[in-house]
Coordinates of C-alpha atoms and ligand atoms in Angstrom, one line a residue:
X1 CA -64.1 -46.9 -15.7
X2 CA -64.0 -43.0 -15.7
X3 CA -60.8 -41.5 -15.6
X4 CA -59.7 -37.8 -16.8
X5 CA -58.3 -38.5 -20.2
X6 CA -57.4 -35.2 -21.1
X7 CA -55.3 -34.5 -18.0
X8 CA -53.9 -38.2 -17.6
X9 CA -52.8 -38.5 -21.3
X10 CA -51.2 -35.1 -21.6
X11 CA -48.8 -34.9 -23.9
X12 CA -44.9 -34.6 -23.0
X13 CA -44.4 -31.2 -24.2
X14 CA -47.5 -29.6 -23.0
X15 CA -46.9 -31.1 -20.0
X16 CA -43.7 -29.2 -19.9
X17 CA -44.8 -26.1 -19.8
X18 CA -47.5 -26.7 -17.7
X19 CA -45.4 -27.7 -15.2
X20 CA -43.0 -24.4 -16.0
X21 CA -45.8 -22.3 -15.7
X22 CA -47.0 -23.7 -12.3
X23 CA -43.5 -23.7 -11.5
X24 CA -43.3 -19.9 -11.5
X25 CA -46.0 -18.9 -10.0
X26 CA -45.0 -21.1 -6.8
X27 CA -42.2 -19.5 -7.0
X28 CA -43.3 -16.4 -6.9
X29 CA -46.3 -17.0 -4.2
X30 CA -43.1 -18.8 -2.4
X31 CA -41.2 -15.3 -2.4
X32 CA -44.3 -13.4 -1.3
X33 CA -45.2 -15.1 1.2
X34 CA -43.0 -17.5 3.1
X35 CA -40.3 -15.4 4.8
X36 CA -38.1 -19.3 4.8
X37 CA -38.2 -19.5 1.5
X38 CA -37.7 -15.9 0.9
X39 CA -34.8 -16.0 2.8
X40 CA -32.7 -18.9 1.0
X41 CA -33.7 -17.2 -2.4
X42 CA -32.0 -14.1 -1.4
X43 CA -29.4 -16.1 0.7
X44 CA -28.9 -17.6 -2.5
X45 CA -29.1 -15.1 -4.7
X46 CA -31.7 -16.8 -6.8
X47 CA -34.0 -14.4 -8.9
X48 CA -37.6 -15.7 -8.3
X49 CA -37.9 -14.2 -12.2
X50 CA -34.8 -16.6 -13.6
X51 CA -37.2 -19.6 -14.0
X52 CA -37.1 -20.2 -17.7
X53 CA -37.1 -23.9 -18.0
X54 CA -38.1 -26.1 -15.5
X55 CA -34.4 -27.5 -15.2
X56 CA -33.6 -24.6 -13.7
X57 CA -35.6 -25.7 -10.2
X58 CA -31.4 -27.1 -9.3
X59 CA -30.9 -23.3 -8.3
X60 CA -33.2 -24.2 -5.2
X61 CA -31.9 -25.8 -2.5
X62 CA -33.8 -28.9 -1.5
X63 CA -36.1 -28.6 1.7
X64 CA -35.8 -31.0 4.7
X65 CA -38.5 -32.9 7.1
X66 CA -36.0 -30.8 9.8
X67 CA -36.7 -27.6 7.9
X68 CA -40.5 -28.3 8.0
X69 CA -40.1 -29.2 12.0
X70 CA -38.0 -25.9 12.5
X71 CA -41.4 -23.8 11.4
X72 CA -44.0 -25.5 13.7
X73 CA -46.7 -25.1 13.3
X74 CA -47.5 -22.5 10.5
X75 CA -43.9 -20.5 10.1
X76 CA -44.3 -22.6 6.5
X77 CA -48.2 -21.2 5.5
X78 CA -48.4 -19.4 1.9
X79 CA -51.7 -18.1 3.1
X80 CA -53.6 -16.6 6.0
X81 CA -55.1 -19.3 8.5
X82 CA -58.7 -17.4 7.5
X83 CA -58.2 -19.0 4.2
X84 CA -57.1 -22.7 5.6
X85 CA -59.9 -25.0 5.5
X86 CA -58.3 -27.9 7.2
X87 CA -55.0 -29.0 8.8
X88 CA -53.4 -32.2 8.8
X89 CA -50.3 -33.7 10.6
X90 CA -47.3 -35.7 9.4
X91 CA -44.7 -37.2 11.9
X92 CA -41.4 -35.1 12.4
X93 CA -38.3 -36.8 14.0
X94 CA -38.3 -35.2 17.3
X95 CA -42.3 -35.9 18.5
X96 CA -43.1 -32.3 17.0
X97 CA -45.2 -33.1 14.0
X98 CA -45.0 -31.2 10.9
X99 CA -48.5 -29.5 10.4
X100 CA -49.6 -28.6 6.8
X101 CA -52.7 -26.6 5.9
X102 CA -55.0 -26.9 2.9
X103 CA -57.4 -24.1 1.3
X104 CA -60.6 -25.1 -0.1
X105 CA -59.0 -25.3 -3.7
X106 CA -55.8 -27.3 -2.4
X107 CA -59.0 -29.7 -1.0
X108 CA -60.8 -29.5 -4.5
X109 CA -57.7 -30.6 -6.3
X110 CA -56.8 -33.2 -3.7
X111 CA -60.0 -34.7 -3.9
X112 CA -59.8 -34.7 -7.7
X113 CA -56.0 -36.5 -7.6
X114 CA -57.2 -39.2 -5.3
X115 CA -60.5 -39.1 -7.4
X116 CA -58.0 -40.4 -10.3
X117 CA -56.0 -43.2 -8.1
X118 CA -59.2 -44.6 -6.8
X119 CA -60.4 -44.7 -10.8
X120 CA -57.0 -46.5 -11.8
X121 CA -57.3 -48.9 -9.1
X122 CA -60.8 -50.1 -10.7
X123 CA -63.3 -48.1 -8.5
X124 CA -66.4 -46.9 -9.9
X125 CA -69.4 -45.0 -8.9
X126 CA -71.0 -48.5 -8.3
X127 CA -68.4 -49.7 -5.6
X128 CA -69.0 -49.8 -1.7
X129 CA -65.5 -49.2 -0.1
X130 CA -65.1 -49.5 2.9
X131 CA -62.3 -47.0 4.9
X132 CA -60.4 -48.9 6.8
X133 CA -58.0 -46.0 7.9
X134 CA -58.0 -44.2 11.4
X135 CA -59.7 -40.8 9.9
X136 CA -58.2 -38.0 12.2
X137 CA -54.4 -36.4 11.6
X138 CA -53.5 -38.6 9.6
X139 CA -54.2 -37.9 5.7
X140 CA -55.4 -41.5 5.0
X141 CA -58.8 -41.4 5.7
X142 CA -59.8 -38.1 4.6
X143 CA -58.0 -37.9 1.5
X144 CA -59.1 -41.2 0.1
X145 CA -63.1 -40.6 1.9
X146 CA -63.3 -37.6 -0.3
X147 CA -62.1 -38.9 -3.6
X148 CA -64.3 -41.7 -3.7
X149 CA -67.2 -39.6 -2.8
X150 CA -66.6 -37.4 -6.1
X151 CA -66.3 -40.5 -8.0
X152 CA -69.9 -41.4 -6.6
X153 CA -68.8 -44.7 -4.9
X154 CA -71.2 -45.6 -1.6
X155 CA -68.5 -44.6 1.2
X156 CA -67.9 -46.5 4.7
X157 CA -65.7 -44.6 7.0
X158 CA -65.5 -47.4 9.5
X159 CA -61.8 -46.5 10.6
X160 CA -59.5 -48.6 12.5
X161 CA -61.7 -51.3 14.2
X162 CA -61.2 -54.8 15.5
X163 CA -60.8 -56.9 12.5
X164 CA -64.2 -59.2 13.1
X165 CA -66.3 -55.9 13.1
X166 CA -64.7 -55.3 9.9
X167 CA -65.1 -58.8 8.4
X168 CA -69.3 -58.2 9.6
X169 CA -69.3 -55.2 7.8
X170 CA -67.7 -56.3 4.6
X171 CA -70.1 -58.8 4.5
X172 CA -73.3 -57.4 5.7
X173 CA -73.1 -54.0 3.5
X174 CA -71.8 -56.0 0.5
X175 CA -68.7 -54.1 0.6
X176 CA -66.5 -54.6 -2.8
X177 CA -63.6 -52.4 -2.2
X178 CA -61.4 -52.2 0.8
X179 CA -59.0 -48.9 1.4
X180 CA -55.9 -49.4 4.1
X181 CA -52.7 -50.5 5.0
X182 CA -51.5 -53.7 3.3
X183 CA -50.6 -55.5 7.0
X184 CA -53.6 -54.7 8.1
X185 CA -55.6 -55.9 5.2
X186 CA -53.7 -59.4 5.8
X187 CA -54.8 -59.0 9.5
X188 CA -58.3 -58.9 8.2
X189 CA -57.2 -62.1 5.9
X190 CA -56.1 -63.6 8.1
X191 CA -58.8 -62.9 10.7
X192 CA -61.7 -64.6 7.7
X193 CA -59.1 -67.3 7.9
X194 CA -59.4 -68.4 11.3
X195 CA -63.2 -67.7 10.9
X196 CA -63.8 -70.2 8.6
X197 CA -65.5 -67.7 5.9
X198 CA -65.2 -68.3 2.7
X199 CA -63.6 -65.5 1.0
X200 CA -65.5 -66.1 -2.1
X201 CA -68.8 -65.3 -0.2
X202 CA -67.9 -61.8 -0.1
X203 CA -68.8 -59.1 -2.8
X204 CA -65.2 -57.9 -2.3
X205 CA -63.1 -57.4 -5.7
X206 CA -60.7 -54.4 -5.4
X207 CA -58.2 -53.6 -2.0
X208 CA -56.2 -50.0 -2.7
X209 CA -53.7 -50.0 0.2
X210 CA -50.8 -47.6 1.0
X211 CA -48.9 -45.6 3.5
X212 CA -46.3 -48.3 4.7
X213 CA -43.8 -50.7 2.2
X214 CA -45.0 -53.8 1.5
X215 CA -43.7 -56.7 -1.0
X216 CA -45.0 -58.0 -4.3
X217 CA -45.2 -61.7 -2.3
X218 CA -47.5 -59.8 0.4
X219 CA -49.7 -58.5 -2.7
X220 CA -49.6 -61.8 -4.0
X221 CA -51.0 -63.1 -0.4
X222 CA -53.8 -60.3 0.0
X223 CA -54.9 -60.9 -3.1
X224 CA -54.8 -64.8 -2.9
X225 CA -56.6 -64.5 0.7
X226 CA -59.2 -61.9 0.0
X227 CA -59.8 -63.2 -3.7
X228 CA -59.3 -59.4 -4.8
X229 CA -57.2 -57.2 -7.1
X230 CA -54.6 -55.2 -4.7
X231 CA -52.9 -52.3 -5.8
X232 CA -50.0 -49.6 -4.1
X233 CA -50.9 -46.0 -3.4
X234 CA -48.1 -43.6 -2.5
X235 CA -48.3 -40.2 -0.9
X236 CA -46.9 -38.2 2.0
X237 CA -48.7 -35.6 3.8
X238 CA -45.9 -32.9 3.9
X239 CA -46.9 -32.9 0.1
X240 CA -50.6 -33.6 0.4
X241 CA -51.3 -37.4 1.6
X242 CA -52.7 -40.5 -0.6
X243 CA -53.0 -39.2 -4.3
X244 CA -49.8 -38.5 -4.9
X245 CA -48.9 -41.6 -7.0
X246 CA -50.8 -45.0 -7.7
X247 CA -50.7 -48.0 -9.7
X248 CA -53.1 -48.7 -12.6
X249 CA -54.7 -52.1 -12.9
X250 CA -51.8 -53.1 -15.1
X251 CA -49.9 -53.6 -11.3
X252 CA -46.5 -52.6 -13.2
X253 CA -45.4 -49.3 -10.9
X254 CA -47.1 -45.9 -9.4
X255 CA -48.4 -43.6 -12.1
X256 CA -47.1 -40.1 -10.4
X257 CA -49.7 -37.1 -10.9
X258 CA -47.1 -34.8 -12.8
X259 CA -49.5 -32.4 -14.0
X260 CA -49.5 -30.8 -9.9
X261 CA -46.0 -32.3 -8.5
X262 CA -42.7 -32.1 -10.0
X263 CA -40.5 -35.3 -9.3
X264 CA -37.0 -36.2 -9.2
X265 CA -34.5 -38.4 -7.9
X266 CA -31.2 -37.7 -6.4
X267 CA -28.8 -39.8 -4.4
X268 CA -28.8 -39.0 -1.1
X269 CA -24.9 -39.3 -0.8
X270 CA -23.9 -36.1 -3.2
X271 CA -27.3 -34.6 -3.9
X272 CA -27.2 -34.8 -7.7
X273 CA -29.9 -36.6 -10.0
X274 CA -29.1 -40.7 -10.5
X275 CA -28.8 -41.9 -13.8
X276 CA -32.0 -42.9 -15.4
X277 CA -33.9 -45.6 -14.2
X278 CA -31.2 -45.9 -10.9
X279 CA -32.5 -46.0 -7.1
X280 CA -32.7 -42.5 -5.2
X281 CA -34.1 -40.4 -3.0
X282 CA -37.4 -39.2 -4.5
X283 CA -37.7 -35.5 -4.4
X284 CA -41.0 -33.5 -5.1
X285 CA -41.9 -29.9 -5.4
X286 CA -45.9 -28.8 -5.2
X287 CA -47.2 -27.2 -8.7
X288 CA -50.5 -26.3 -7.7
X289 CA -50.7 -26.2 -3.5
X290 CA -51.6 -22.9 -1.7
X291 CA -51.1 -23.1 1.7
X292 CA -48.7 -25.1 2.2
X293 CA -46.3 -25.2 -1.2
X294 CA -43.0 -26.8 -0.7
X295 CA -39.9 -26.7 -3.1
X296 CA -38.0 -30.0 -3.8
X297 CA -38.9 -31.5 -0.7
X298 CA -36.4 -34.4 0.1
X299 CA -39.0 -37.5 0.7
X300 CA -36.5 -39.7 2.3
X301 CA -38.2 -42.8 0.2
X302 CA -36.4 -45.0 -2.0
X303 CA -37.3 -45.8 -5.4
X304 CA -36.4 -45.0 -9.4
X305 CA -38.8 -44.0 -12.3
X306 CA -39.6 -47.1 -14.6
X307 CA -39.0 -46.8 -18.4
X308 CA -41.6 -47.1 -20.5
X309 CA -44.6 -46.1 -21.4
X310 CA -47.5 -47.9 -19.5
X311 CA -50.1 -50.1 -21.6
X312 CA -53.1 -48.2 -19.5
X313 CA -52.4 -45.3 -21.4
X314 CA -51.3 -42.6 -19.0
X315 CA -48.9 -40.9 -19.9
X316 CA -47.9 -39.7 -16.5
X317 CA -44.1 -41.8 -15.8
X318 CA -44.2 -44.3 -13.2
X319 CA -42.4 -45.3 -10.0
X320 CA -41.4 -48.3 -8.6
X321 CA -42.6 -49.4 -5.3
X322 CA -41.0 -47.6 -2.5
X323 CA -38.1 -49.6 -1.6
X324 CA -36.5 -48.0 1.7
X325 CA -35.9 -44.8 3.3
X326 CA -33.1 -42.7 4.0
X327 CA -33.9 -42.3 7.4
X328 CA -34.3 -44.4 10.3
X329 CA -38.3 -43.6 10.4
X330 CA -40.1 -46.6 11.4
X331 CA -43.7 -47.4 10.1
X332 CA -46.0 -49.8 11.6
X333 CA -49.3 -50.5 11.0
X334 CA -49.4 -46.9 8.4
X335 CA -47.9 -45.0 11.8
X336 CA -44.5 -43.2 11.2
X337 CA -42.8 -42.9 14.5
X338 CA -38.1 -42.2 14.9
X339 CA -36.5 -44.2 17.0
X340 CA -35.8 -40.7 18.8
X341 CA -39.6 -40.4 19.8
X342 CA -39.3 -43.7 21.4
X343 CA -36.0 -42.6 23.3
X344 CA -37.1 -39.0 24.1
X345 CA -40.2 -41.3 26.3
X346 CA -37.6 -43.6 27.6
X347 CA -35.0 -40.8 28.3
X348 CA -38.1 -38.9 30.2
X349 CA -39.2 -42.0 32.3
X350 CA -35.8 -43.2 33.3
X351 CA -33.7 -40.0 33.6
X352 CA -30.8 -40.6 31.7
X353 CA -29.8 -42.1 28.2
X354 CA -31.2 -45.3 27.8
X355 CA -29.7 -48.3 25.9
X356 CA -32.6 -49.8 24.0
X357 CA -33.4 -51.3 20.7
X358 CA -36.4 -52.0 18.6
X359 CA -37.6 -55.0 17.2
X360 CA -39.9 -55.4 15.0
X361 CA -41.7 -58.1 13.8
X362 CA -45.0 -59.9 11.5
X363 CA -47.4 -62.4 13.2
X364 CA -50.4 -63.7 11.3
X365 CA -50.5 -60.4 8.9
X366 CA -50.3 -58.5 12.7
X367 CA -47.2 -55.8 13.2
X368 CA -45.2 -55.9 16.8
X369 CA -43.2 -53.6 18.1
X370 CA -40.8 -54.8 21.3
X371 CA -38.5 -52.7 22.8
X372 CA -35.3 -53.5 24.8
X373 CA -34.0 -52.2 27.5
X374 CA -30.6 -52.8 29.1
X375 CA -30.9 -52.8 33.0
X376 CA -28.8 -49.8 34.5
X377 CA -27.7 -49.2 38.6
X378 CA -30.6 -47.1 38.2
X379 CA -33.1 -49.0 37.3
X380 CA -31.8 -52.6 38.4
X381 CA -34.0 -53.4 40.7
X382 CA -34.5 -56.8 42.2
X383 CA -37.8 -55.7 43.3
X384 CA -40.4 -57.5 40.7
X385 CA -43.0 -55.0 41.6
X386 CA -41.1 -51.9 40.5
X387 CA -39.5 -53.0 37.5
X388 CA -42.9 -54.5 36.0
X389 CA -44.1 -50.5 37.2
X390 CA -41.5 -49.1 34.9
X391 CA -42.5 -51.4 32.3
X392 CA -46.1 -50.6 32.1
X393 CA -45.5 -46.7 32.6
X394 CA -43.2 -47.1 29.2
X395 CA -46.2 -49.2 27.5
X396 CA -48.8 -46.6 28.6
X397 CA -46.6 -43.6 27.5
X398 CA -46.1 -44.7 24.4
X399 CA -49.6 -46.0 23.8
X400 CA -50.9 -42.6 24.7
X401 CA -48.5 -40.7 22.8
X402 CA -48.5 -42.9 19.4
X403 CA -52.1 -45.3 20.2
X404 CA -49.7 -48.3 19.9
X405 CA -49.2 -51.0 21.8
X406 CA -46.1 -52.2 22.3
X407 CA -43.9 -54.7 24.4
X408 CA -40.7 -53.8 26.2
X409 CA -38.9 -55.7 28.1
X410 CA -36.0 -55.5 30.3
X411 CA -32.4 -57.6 29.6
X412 CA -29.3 -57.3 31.1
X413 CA -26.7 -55.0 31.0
X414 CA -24.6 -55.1 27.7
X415 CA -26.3 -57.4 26.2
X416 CA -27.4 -55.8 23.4
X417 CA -25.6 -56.3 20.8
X418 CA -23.2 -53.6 19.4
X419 CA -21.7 -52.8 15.7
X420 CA -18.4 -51.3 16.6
X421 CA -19.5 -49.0 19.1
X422 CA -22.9 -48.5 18.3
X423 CA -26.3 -50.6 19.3
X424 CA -28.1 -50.9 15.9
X425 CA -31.5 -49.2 17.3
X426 CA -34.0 -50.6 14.9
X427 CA -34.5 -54.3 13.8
X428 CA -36.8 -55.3 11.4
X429 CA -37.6 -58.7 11.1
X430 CA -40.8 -58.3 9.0
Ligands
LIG501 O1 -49.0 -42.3 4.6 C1 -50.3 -40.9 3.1 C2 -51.0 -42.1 2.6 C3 -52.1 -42.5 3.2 C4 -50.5 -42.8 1.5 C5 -52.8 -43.6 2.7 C6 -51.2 -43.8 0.9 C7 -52.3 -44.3 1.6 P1 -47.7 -40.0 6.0 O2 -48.4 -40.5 7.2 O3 -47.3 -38.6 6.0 O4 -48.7 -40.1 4.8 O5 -46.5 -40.9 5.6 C8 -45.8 -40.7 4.4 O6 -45.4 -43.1 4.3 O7 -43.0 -40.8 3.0 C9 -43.5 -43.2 2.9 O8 -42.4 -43.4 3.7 C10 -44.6 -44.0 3.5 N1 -45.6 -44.5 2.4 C11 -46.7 -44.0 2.0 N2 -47.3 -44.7 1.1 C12 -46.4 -45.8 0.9 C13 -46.4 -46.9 0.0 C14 -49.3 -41.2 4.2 N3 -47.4 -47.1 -0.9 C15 -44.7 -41.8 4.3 N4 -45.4 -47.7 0.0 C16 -44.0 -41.8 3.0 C17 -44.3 -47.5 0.9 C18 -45.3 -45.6 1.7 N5 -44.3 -46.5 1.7

């Protein structure tokens, strides 16, 4: 296996400065360039020259997913869109994604840190992997198609496809390493299953998957069912998508890529770090990005740095699996969508606030969303034809708007069930 020694086994202390030095000059292309960052250092009072240590980042205040929404599409840029090379999306909690930008060096150096993960997850230049991520907006696909290109691996950018194409293609191009989302690796599982293929007939030996929570039992069922070695991959792309953080073949937590990201971990209640090794909030500020540098950027994802050192040899610290969020952001099959997307669709179609709720639920490995809707004067209707034509306007709305398909159906009024006063909008049965 090839991996970077010298950059992944950095010691502490030269890490340190590396990161201080990166530090400041963010900071100071921040100040240059980004009139909302300028502002809140001079709001502030913060001296983009005070950085001597990089425990000093606490003068910054953090910076939101709202804050990133409030500067759609490109209030946020460090750089001229002449020198953006490509743009990605990331959800944002009102239906107005969050677009960030990458120049051909913050390309270069995201290739190189998923380049890394992929190597850490057992991927070689021999493998044949197999993308099984929608390649568009979303960071997924292009961020892991690149990496495994640099390490010379045989790439597949099949996308999202019906699972039995998928099972053909693992088999007929001898694919031995599957990239994705855990559920929808157990919906290809599940799919050999009831196909009656022998899993063992495959040439299939490594599965990296990422970009929704999923269990150590589900990793344990992946890996059972596709007779392969799973392992987690963390990113975001408000920092830069997969590469971020991923776990070594030793399974035991997410190496993070401190050499280009600064991490910590505050409690989401009073904003100050947790103790050592306690659940938080994970915070992270870019080292090395161009066009689209952020400073402690507030993740919303749950987790806590592991102690240790790890037996693989990195030195870079490790984080648990991600273990919640902050927020009420649901993801399903790798999409992110807010409960207040759904509602903005269901406020449009019906006119006025709706009472709804969102269940969601696992069949075979498959993720279903169905929505609720309480019957108001307005849309009680005893005529079948016109409530199943408000149904289907609500499916195709939000299948157009998020390419998911959903189930909504209508109950009666008040029965949903309240805590104290409010309907708890999100169930998740998974
Ligand atoms: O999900 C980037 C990615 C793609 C990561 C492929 C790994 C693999 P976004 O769509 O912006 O980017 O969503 C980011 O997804 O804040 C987490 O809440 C969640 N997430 C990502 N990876 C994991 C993971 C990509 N391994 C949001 N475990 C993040 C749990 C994850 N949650």
């Amino acid at each position: 296996m090839i991996w970077d020694k010298e950059k992944e086994c950095i010691e502490r202390e030269e890490l340190a400065q590396l990161q201080l030095e990166k530090l400041q000059s963010t900071i100071h292309r921040v100040y240059r360039n980004v009139p909302f960052y300028r502002r809140i250092f001079d709001k502030y009072g913060i001296d983009p020259d005070s950085f001597g240590s990089i425990e000093d980042i606490n003068k910054i205040p953090f910076t939101t997913k709202n804050d990133l929404r409030e500067n759609y599409p490109y209030g946020l840029f460090a750089v001229p869109l002449r020198e953006v090379v490509r743009i990605h999306t990331s959800s944002g909690t009102t239906g107005m994604p969050i677009v960030v930008g990458y120049t051909k060096n913050d390309l270069k150096i995201w290739t190189e840190l998923v380049a890394r993960v992929l190597s850490a997850g057992g991927i070689t230049k021999d493998d044949v992997i197999q993308i099984a991520f929608n390649y568009g907006l979303f960071t997924g696909a292009f961020g892991f198609h690149y990496g495994a290109e640099k390490i010379g691996a045989s790439v597949i950018p099949v996308s999202i496809e019906n699972p039995k194409k998928q099972i053909k293609i693992l088999q007929d191009y001898r694919t031995t390493a599957i990239i994705s989302t855990p559920s929808y690796a157990l919906l290809i599982a599940n799919t050999l299953i009831e196909m009656d293929i022998n899993p063992n007939s495959l040439s299939l030996r490594f599965g990296l998957f990422g970009a929704e929570p999923w269990s150590e039992r589900m990793r344990q069922e992946i890996e059972e069912k596709l007779k392969i070695t799973a392992t987690d991959n963390y990113g975001l792309s408000e920092i830069m998508g997969p590469g971020v953080a991923g776990e070594c073949l030793e399974k035991k937590g997410l190496h993070i890529q401190e050499d280009h990201f600064f991490f910590e971990i505050i409690d989401p209640q009073t904003l100050e770090p947790v103790k050592e090794g306690e659940t938080g909030e994970l915070v992270i500020t870019t080292l090395s990005k161009e066009a689209f540098p952020v400073l402690r950027f507030r993740t919303g994802d749950l987790t806590r740095f592991l102690p240790g050192e790890c037996p693989c040899g990195r030195t870079f610290r490790r984080i648990d699996r991600i273990m919640g969020r902050t927020d009420d952001m649901i993801i399903i099959r790798g999409m992110k969508i807010f409960p207040s997307q759904i509602e903005a669709i269901l406020y449009e179609i019906e006119g006025k606030q709706p009472n709804y709720q969102i269940i969601l639920e696992r069949h075979s490995g498959a993720d279903h969303m169905n929505i609720l809707l309480e019957m108001s004067e307005d849309i009680f209707s005893d005529v079948m034809r016109e409530q199943t034509q408000l149904l289907n306007t609500i499916k195709e709305r939000i299948a157009s708007e998020f390419g998911l398909s959903v189930n909504v159906k209508l109950v009666e009024k008040h029965s949903i069930e309240k805590i104290g006063e409010k309907i708890k909008r999100v169930i998740d049965k998974r």
